[in-house]
JSON list of C-alpha atoms and ligand atoms in Angstrom, two decimals:
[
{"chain": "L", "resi": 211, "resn": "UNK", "atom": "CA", "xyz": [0.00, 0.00, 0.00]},
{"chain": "L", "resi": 212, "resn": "UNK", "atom": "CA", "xyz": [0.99, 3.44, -1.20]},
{"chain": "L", "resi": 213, "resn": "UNK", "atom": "CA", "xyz": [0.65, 5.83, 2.13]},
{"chain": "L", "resi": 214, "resn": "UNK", "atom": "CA", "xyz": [-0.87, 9.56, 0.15]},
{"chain": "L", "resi": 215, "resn": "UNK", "atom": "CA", "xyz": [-2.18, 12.24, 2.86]},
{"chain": "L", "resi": 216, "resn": "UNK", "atom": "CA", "xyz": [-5.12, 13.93, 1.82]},
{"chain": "L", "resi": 217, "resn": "UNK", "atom": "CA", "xyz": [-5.36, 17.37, 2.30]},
{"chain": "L", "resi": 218, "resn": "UNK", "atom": "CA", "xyz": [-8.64, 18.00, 4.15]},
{"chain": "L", "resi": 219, "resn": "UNK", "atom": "CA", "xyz": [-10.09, 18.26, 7.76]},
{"chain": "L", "resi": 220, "resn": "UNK", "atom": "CA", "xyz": [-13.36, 16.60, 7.09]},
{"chain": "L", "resi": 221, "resn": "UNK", "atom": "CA", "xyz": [-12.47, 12.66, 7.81]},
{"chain": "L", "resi": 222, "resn": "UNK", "atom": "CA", "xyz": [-16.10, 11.84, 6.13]},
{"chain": "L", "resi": 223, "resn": "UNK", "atom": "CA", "xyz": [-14.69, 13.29, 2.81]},
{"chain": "L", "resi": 224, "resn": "UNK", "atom": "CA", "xyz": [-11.51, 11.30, 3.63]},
{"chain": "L", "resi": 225, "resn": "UNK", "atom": "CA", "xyz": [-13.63, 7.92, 3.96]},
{"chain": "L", "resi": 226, "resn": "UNK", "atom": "CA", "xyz": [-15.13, 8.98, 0.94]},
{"chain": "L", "resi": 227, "resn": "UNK", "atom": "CA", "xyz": [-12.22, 9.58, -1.79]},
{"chain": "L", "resi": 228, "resn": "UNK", "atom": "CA", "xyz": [-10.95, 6.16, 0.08]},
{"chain": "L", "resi": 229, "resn": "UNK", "atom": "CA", "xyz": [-14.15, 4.68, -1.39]},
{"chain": "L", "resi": 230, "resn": "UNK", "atom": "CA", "xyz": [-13.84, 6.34, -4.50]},
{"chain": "L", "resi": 231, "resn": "UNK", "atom": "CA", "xyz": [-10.00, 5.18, -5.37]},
{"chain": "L", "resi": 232, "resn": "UNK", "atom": "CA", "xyz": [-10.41, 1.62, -3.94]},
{"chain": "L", "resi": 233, "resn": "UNK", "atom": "CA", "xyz": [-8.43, 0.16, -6.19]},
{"chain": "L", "resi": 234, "resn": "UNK", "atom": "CA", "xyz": [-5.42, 2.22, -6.35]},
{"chain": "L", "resi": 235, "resn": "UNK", "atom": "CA", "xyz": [-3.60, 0.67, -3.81]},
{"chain": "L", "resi": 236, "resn": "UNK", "atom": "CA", "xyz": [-3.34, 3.73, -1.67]},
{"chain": "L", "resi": 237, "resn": "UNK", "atom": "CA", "xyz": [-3.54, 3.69, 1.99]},
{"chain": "L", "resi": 238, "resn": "UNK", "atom": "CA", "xyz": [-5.36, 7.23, 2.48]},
{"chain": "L", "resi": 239, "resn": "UNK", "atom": "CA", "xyz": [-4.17, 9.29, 5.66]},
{"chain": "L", "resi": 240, "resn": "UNK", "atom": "CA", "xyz": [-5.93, 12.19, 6.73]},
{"chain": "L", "resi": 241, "resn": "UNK", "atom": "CA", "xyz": [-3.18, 15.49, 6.83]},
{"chain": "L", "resi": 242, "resn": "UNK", "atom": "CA", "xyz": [-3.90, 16.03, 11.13]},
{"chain": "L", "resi": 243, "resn": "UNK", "atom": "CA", "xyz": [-2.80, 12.41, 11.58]},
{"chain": "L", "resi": 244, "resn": "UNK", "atom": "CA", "xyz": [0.51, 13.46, 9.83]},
{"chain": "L", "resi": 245, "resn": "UNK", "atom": "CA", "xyz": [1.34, 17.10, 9.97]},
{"chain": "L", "resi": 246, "resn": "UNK", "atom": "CA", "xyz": [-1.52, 18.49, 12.35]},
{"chain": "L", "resi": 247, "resn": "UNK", "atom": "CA", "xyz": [-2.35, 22.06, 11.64]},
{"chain": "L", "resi": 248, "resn": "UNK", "atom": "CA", "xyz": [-0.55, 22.32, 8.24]},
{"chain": "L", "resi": 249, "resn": "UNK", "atom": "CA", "xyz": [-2.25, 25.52, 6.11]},
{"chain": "L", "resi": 250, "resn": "UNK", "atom": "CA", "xyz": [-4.38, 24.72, 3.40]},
{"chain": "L", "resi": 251, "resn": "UNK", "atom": "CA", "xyz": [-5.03, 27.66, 1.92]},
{"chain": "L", "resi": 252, "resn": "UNK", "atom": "CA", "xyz": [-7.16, 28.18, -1.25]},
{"chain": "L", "resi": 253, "resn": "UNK", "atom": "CA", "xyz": [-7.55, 31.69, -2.46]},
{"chain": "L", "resi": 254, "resn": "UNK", "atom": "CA", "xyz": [-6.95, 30.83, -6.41]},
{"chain": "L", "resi": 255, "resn": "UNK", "atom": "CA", "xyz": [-9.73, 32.09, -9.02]},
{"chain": "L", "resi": 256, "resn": "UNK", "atom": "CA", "xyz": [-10.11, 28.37, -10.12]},
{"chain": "L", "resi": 257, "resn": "UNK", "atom": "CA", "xyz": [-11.07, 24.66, -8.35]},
{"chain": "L", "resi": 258, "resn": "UNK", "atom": "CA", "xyz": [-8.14, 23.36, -10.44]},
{"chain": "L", "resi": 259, "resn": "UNK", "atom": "CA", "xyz": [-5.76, 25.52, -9.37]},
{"chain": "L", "resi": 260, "resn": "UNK", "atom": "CA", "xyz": [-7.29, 25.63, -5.32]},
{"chain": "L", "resi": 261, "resn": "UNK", "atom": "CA", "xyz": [-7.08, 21.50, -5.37]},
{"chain": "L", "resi": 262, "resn": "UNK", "atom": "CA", "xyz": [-3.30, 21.55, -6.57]},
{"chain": "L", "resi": 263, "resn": "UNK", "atom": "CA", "xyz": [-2.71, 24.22, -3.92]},
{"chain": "L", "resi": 264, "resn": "UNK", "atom": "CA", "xyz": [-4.17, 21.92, -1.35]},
{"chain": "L", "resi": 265, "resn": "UNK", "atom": "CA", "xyz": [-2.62, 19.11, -2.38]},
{"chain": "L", "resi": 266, "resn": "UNK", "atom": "CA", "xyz": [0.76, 20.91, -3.01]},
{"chain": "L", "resi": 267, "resn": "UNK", "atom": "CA", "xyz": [0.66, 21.98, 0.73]},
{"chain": "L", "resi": 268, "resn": "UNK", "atom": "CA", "xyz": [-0.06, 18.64, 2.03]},
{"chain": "L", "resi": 269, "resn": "UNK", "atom": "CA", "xyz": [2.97, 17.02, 0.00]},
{"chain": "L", "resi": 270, "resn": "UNK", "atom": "CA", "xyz": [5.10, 19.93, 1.12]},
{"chain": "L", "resi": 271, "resn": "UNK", "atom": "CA", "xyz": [4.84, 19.43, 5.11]},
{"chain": "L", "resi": 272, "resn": "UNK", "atom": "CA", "xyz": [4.66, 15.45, 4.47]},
{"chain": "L", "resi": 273, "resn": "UNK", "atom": "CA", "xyz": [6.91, 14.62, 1.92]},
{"chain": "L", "resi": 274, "resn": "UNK", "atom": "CA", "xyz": [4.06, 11.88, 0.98]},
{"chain": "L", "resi": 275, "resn": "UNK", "atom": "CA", "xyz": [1.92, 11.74, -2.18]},
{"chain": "L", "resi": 276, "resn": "UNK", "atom": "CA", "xyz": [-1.15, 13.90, -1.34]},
{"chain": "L", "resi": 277, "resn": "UNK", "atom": "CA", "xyz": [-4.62, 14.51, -2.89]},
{"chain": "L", "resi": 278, "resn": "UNK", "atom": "CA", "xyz": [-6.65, 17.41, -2.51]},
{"chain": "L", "resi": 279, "resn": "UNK", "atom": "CA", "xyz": [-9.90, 18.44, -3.70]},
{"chain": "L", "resi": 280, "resn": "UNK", "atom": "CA", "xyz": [-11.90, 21.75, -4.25]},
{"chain": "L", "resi": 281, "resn": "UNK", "atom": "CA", "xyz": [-15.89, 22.41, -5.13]},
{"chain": "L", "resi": 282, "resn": "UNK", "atom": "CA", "xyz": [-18.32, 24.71, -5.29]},
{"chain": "L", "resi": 283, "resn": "UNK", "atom": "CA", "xyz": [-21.88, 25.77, -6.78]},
{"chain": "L", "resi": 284, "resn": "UNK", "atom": "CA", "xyz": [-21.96, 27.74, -9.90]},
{"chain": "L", "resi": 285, "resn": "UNK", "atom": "CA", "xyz": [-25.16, 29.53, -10.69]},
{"chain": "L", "resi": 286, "resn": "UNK", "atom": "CA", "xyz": [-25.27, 30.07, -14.78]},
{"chain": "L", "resi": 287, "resn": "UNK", "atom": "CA", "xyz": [-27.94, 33.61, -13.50]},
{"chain": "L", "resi": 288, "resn": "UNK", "atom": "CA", "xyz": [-25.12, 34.62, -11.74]},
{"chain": "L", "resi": 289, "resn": "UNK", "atom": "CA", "xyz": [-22.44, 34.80, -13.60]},
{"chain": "L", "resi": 290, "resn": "UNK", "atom": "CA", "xyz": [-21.02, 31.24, -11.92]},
{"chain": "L", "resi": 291, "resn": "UNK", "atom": "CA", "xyz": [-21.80, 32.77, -8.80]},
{"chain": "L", "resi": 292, "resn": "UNK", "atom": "CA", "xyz": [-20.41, 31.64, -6.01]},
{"chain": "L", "resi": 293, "resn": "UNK", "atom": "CA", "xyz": [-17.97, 29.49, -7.40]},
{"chain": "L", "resi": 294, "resn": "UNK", "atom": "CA", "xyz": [-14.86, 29.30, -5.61]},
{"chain": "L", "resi": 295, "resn": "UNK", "atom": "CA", "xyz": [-16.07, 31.25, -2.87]},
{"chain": "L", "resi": 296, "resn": "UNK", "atom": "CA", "xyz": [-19.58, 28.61, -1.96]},
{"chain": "L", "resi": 297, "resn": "UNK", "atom": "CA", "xyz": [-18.57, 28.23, 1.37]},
{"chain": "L", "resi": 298, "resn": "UNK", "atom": "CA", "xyz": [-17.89, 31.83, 2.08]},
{"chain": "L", "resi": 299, "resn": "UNK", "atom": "CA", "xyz": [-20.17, 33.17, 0.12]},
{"chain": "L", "resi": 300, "resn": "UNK", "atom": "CA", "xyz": [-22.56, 35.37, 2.47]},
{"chain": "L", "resi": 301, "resn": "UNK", "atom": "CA", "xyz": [-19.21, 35.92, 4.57]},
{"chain": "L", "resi": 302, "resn": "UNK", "atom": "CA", "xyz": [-16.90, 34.32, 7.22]},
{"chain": "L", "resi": 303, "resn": "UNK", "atom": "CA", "xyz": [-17.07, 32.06, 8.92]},
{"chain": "L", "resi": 304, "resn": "UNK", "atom": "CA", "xyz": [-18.72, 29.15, 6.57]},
{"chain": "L", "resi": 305, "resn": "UNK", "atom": "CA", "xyz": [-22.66, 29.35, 7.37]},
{"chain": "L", "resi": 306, "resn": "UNK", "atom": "CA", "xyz": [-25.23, 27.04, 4.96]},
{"chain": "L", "resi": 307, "resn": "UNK", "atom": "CA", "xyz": [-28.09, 28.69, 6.26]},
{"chain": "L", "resi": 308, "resn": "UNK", "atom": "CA", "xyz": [-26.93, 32.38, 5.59]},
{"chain": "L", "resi": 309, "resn": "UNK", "atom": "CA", "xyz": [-25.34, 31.13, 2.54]},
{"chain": "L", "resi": 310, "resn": "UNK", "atom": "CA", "xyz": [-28.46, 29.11, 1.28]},
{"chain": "L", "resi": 311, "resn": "UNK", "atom": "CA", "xyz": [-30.56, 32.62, 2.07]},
{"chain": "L", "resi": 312, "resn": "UNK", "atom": "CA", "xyz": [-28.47, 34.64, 0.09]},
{"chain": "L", "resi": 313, "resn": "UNK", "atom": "CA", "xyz": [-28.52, 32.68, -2.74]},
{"chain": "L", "resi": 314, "resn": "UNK", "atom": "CA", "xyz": [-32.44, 32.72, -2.36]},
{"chain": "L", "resi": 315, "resn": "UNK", "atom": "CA", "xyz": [-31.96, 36.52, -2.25]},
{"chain": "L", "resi": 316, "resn": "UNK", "atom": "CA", "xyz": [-29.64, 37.09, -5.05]},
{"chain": "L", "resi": 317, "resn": "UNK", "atom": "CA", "xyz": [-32.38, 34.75, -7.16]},
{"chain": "L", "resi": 318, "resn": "UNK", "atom": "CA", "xyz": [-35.52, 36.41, -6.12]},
{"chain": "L", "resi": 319, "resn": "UNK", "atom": "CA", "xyz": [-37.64, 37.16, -9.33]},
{"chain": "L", "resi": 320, "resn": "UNK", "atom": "CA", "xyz": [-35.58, 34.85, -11.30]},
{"chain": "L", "resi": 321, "resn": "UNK", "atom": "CA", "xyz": [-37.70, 32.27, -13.39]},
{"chain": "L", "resi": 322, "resn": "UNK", "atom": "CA", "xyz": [-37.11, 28.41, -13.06]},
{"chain": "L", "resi": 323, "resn": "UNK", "atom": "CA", "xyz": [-36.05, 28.14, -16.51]},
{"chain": "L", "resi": 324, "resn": "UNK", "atom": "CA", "xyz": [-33.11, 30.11, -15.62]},
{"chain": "L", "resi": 325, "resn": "UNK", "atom": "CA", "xyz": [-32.32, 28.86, -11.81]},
{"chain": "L", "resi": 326, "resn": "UNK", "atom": "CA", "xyz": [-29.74, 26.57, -13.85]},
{"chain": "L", "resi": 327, "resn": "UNK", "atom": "CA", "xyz": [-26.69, 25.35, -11.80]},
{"chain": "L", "resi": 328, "resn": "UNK", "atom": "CA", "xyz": [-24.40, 23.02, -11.27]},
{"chain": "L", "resi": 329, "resn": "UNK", "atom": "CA", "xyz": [-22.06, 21.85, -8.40]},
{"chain": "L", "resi": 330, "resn": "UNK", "atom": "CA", "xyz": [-18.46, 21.47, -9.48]},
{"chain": "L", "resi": 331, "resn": "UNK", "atom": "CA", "xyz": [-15.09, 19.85, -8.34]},
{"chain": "L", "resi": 332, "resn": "UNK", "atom": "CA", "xyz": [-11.95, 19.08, -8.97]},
{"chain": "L", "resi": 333, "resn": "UNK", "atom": "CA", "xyz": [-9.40, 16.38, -7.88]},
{"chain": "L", "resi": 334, "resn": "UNK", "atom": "CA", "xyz": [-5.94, 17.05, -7.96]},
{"chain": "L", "resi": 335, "resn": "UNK", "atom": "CA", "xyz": [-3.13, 14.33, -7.33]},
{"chain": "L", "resi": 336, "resn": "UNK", "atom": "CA", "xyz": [0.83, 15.58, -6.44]},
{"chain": "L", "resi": 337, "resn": "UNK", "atom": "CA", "xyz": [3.67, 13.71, -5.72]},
{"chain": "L", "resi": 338, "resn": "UNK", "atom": "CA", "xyz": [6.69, 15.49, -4.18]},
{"chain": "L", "resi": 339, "resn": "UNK", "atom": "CA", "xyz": [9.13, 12.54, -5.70]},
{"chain": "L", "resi": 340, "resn": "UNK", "atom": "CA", "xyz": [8.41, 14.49, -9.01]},
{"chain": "L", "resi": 341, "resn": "UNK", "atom": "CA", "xyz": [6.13, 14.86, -11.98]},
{"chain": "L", "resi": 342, "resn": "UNK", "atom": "CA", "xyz": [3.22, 17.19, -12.80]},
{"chain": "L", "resi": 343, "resn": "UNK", "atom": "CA", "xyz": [0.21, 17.55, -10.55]},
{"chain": "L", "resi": 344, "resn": "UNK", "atom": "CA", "xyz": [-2.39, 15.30, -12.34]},
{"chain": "L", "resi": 345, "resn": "UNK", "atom": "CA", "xyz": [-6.38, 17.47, -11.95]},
{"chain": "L", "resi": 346, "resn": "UNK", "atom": "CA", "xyz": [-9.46, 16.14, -13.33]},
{"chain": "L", "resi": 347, "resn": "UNK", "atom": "CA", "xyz": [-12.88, 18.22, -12.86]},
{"chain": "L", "resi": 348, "resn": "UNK", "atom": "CA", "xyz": [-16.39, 16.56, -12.34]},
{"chain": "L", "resi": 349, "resn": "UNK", "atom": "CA", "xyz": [-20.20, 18.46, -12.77]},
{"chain": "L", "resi": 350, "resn": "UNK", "atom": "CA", "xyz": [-23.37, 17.47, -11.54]},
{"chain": "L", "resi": 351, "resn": "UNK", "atom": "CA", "xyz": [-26.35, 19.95, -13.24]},
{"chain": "L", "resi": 352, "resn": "UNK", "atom": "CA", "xyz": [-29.06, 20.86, -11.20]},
{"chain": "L", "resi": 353, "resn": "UNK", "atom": "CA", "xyz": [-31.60, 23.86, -10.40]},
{"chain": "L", "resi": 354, "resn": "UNK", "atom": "CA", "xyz": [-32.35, 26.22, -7.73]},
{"chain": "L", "resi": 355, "resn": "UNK", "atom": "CA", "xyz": [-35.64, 26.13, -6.28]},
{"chain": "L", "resi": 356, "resn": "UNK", "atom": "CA", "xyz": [-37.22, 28.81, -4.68]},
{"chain": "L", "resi": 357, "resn": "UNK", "atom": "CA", "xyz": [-37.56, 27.56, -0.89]},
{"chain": "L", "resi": 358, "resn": "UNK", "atom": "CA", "xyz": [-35.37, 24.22, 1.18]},
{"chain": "L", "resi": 359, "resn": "UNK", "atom": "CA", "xyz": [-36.18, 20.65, 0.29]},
{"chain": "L", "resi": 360, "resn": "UNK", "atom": "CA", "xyz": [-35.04, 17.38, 2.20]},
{"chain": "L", "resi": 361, "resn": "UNK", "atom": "CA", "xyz": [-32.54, 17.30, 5.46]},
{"chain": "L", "resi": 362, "resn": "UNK", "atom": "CA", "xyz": [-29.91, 15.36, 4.42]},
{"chain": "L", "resi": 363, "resn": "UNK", "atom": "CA", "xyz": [-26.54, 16.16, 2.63]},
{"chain": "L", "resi": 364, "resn": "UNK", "atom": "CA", "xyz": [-24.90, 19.81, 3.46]},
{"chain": "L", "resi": 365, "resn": "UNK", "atom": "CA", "xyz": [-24.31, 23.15, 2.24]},
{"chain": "L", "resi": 366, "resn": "UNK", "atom": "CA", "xyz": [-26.46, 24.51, -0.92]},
{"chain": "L", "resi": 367, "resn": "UNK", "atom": "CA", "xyz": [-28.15, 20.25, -0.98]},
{"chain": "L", "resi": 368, "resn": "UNK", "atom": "CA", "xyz": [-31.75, 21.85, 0.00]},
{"chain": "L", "resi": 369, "resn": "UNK", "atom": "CA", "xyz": [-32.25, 24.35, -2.72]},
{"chain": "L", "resi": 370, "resn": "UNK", "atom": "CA", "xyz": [-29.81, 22.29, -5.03]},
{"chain": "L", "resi": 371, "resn": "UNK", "atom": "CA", "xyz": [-32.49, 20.09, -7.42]},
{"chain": "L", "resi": 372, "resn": "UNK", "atom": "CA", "xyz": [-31.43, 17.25, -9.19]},
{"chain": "L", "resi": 373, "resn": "UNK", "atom": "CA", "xyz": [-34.22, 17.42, -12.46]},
{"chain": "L", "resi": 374, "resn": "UNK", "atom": "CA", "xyz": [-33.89, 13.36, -13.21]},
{"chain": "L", "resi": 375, "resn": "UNK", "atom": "CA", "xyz": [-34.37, 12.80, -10.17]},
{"chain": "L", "resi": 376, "resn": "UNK", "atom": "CA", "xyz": [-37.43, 15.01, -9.45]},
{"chain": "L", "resi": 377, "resn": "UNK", "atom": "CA", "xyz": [-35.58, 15.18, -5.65]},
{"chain": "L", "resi": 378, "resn": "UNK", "atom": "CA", "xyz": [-33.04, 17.95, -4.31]},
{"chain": "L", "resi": 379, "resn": "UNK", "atom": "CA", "xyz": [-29.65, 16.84, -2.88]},
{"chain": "L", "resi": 380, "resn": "UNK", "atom": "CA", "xyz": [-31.11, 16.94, 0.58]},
{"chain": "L", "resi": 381, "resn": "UNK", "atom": "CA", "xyz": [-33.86, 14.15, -0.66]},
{"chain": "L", "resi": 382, "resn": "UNK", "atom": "CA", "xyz": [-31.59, 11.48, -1.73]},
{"chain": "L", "resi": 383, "resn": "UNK", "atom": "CA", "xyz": [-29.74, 8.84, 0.23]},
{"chain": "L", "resi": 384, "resn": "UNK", "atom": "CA", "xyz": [-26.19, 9.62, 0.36]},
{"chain": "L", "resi": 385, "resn": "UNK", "atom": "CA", "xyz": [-25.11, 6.05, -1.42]},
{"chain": "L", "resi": 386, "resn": "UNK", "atom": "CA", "xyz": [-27.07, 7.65, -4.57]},
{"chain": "L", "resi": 387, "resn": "UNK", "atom": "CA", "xyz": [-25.71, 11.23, -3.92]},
{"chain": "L", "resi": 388, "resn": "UNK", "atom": "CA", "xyz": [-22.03, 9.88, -3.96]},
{"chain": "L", "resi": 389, "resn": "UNK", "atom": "CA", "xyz": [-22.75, 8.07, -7.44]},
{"chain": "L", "resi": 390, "resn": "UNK", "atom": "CA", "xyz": [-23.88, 11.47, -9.34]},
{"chain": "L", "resi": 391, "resn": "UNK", "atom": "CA", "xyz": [-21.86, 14.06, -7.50]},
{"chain": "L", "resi": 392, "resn": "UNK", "atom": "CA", "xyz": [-19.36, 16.09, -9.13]},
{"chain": "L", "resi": 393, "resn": "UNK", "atom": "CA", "xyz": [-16.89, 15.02, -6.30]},
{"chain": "L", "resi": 394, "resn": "UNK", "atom": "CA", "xyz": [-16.79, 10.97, -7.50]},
{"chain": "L", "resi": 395, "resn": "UNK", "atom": "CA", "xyz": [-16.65, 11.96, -11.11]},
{"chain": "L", "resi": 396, "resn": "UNK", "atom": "CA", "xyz": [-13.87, 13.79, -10.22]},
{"chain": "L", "resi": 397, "resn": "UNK", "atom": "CA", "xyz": [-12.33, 11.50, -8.20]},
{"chain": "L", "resi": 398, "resn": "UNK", "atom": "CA", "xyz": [-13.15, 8.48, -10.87]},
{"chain": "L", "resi": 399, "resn": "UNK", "atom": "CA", "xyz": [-11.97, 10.52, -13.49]},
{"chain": "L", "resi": 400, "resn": "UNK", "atom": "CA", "xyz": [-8.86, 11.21, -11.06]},
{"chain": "L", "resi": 401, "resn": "UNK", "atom": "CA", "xyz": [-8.80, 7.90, -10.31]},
{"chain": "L", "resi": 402, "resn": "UNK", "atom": "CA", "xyz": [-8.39, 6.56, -14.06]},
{"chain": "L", "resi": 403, "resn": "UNK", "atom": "CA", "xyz": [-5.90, 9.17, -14.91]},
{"chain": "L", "resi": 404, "resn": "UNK", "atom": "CA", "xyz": [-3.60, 7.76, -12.21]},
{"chain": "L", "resi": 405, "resn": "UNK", "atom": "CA", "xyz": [-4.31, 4.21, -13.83]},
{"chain": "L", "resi": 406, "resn": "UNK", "atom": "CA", "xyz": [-2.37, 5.90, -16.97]},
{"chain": "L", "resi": 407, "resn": "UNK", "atom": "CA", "xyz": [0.65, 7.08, -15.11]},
{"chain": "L", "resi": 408, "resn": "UNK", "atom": "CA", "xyz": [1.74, 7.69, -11.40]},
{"chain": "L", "resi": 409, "resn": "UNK", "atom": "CA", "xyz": [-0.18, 4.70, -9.37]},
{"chain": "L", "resi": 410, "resn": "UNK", "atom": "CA", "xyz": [0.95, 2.04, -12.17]},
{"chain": "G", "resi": 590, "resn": "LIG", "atom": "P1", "xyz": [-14.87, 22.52, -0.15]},
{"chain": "G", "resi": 590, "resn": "LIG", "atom": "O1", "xyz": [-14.59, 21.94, -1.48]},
{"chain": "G", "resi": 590, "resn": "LIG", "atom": "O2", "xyz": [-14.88, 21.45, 0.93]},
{"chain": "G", "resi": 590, "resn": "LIG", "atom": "O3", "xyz": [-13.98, 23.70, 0.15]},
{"chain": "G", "resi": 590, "resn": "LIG", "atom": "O4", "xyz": [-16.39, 23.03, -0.17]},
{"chain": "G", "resi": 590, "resn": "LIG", "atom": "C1", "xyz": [-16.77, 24.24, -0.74]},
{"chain": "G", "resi": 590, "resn": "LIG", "atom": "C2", "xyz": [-18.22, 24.62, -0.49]},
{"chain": "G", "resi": 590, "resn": "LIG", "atom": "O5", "xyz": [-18.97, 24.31, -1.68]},
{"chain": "G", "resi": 590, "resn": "LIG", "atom": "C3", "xyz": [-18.97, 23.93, 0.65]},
{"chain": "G", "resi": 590, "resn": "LIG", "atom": "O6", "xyz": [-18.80, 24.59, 1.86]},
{"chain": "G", "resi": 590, "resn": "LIG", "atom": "C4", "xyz": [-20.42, 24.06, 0.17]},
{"chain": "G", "resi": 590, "resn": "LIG", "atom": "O7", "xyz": [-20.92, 25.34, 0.42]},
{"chain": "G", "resi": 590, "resn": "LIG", "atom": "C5", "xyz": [-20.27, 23.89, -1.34]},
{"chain": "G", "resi": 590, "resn": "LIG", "atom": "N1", "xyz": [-20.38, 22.48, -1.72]},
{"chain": "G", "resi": 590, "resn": "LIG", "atom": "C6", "xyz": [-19.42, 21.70, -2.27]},
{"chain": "G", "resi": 590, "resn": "LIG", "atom": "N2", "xyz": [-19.88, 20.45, -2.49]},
{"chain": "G", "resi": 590, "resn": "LIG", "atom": "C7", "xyz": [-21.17, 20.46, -2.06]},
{"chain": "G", "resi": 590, "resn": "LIG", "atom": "C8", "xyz": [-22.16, 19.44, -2.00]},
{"chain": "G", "resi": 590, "resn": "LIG", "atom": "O8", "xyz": [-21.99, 18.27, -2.38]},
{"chain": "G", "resi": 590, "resn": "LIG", "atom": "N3", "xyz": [-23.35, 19.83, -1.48]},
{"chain": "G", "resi": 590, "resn": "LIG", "atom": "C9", "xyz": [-23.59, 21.10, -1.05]},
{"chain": "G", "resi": 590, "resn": "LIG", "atom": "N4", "xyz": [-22.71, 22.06, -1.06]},
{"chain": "G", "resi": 590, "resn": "LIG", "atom": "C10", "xyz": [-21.48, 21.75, -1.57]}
]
């Protein structure tokens, strides 16, 4: 088993990419069990770039292979609105329910038609022994409704419908959540990339 420390506090997310790159062979370490307290900052324009940064730190204070990640919500009425700054969005620190009722406010008087979204992340893979940082990006479409659906998931889930589905984010069991969200394509796409090259 390949030790890689992933650069993220939130251990479900850890036991998730673990899930999502089973067969790679990688024994996934969360970066407090390594190098507690190491900065992760992301303050690039792009998930790409914030997911190599994260990942770039974790290798850096390590010297392990380290994956990071980066997503967000990207409203198409809004320019892609709030992007890279979802979690911030209505200010720090990181609040869904102020964030979810600004989004309601910055839609108000919008039509359904155009309450288009989509959540959005990327996966980024760097190993300090050398080589380029591999990224791949995943999407998952949805709408905005006007008013919360469903208590489950986190962040933007309640106002976040998935149209197939006829269910928001919140509605769904997380098993079926982790098999249409942008974070496992990006991982899986991650995940075959890494097939090609580094995890060989
Ligand atoms: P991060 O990638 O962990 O930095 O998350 C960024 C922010 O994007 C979160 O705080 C949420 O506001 C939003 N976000 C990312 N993925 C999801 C999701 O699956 N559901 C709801 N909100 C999400």
């Amino acid at each position: 088993m390949r030790r890689v420390v992933v650069a993220s506090r939130n251990r479900h997310k850890v036991v998730e990419i673990g899930a999502l790159l089973a067969d790679l062979g990688f024994e996934l370490v969360p970066i407090d069990d390594v190098a507690p307290g190491t900065a992760l900052v992301e303050d690039d324009p792009t998930f790409e770039e914030n997911a190599i940064a994260k990942a770039t730190q974790a290798a850096a204070a390590t010297g392990l292979p380290a994956l990071g990640d980066d997503s967000g919500l990207e409203v198409d009425a809004l320019g892609g609105a709030p992007g890279v700054r979802s979690a911030r969005y209505a200010g720090d620190p990181c609040d869904d329910g102020r964030n979810n009722t600004k989004l309601l406010g910055a839609l108000a008087g919008v039509p359904a038609e155009l309450r288009t979204a989509r959540y959005r992340c990327a996966a980024a893979f760097v190993d300090p022994a050398g080589g380029a940082p591999v990224v791949r990006s995943g999407a998952c479409e949805g709408v905005i409704l006007e008013a919360p659906r469903g208590a489950g998931g986190f962040g933007y889930d309640p106002l976040f419908l998935v149209p197939s589905l006829g269910k928001t984010m919140a509605e769904i069991e997380l098993s079926e959540k982790n098999r249409l969200s942008h974070r496992a394509a990006a991982f899986r796409a991650l995940d075959a990339a890494l097939r090609g090259s580094h995890a060989g």
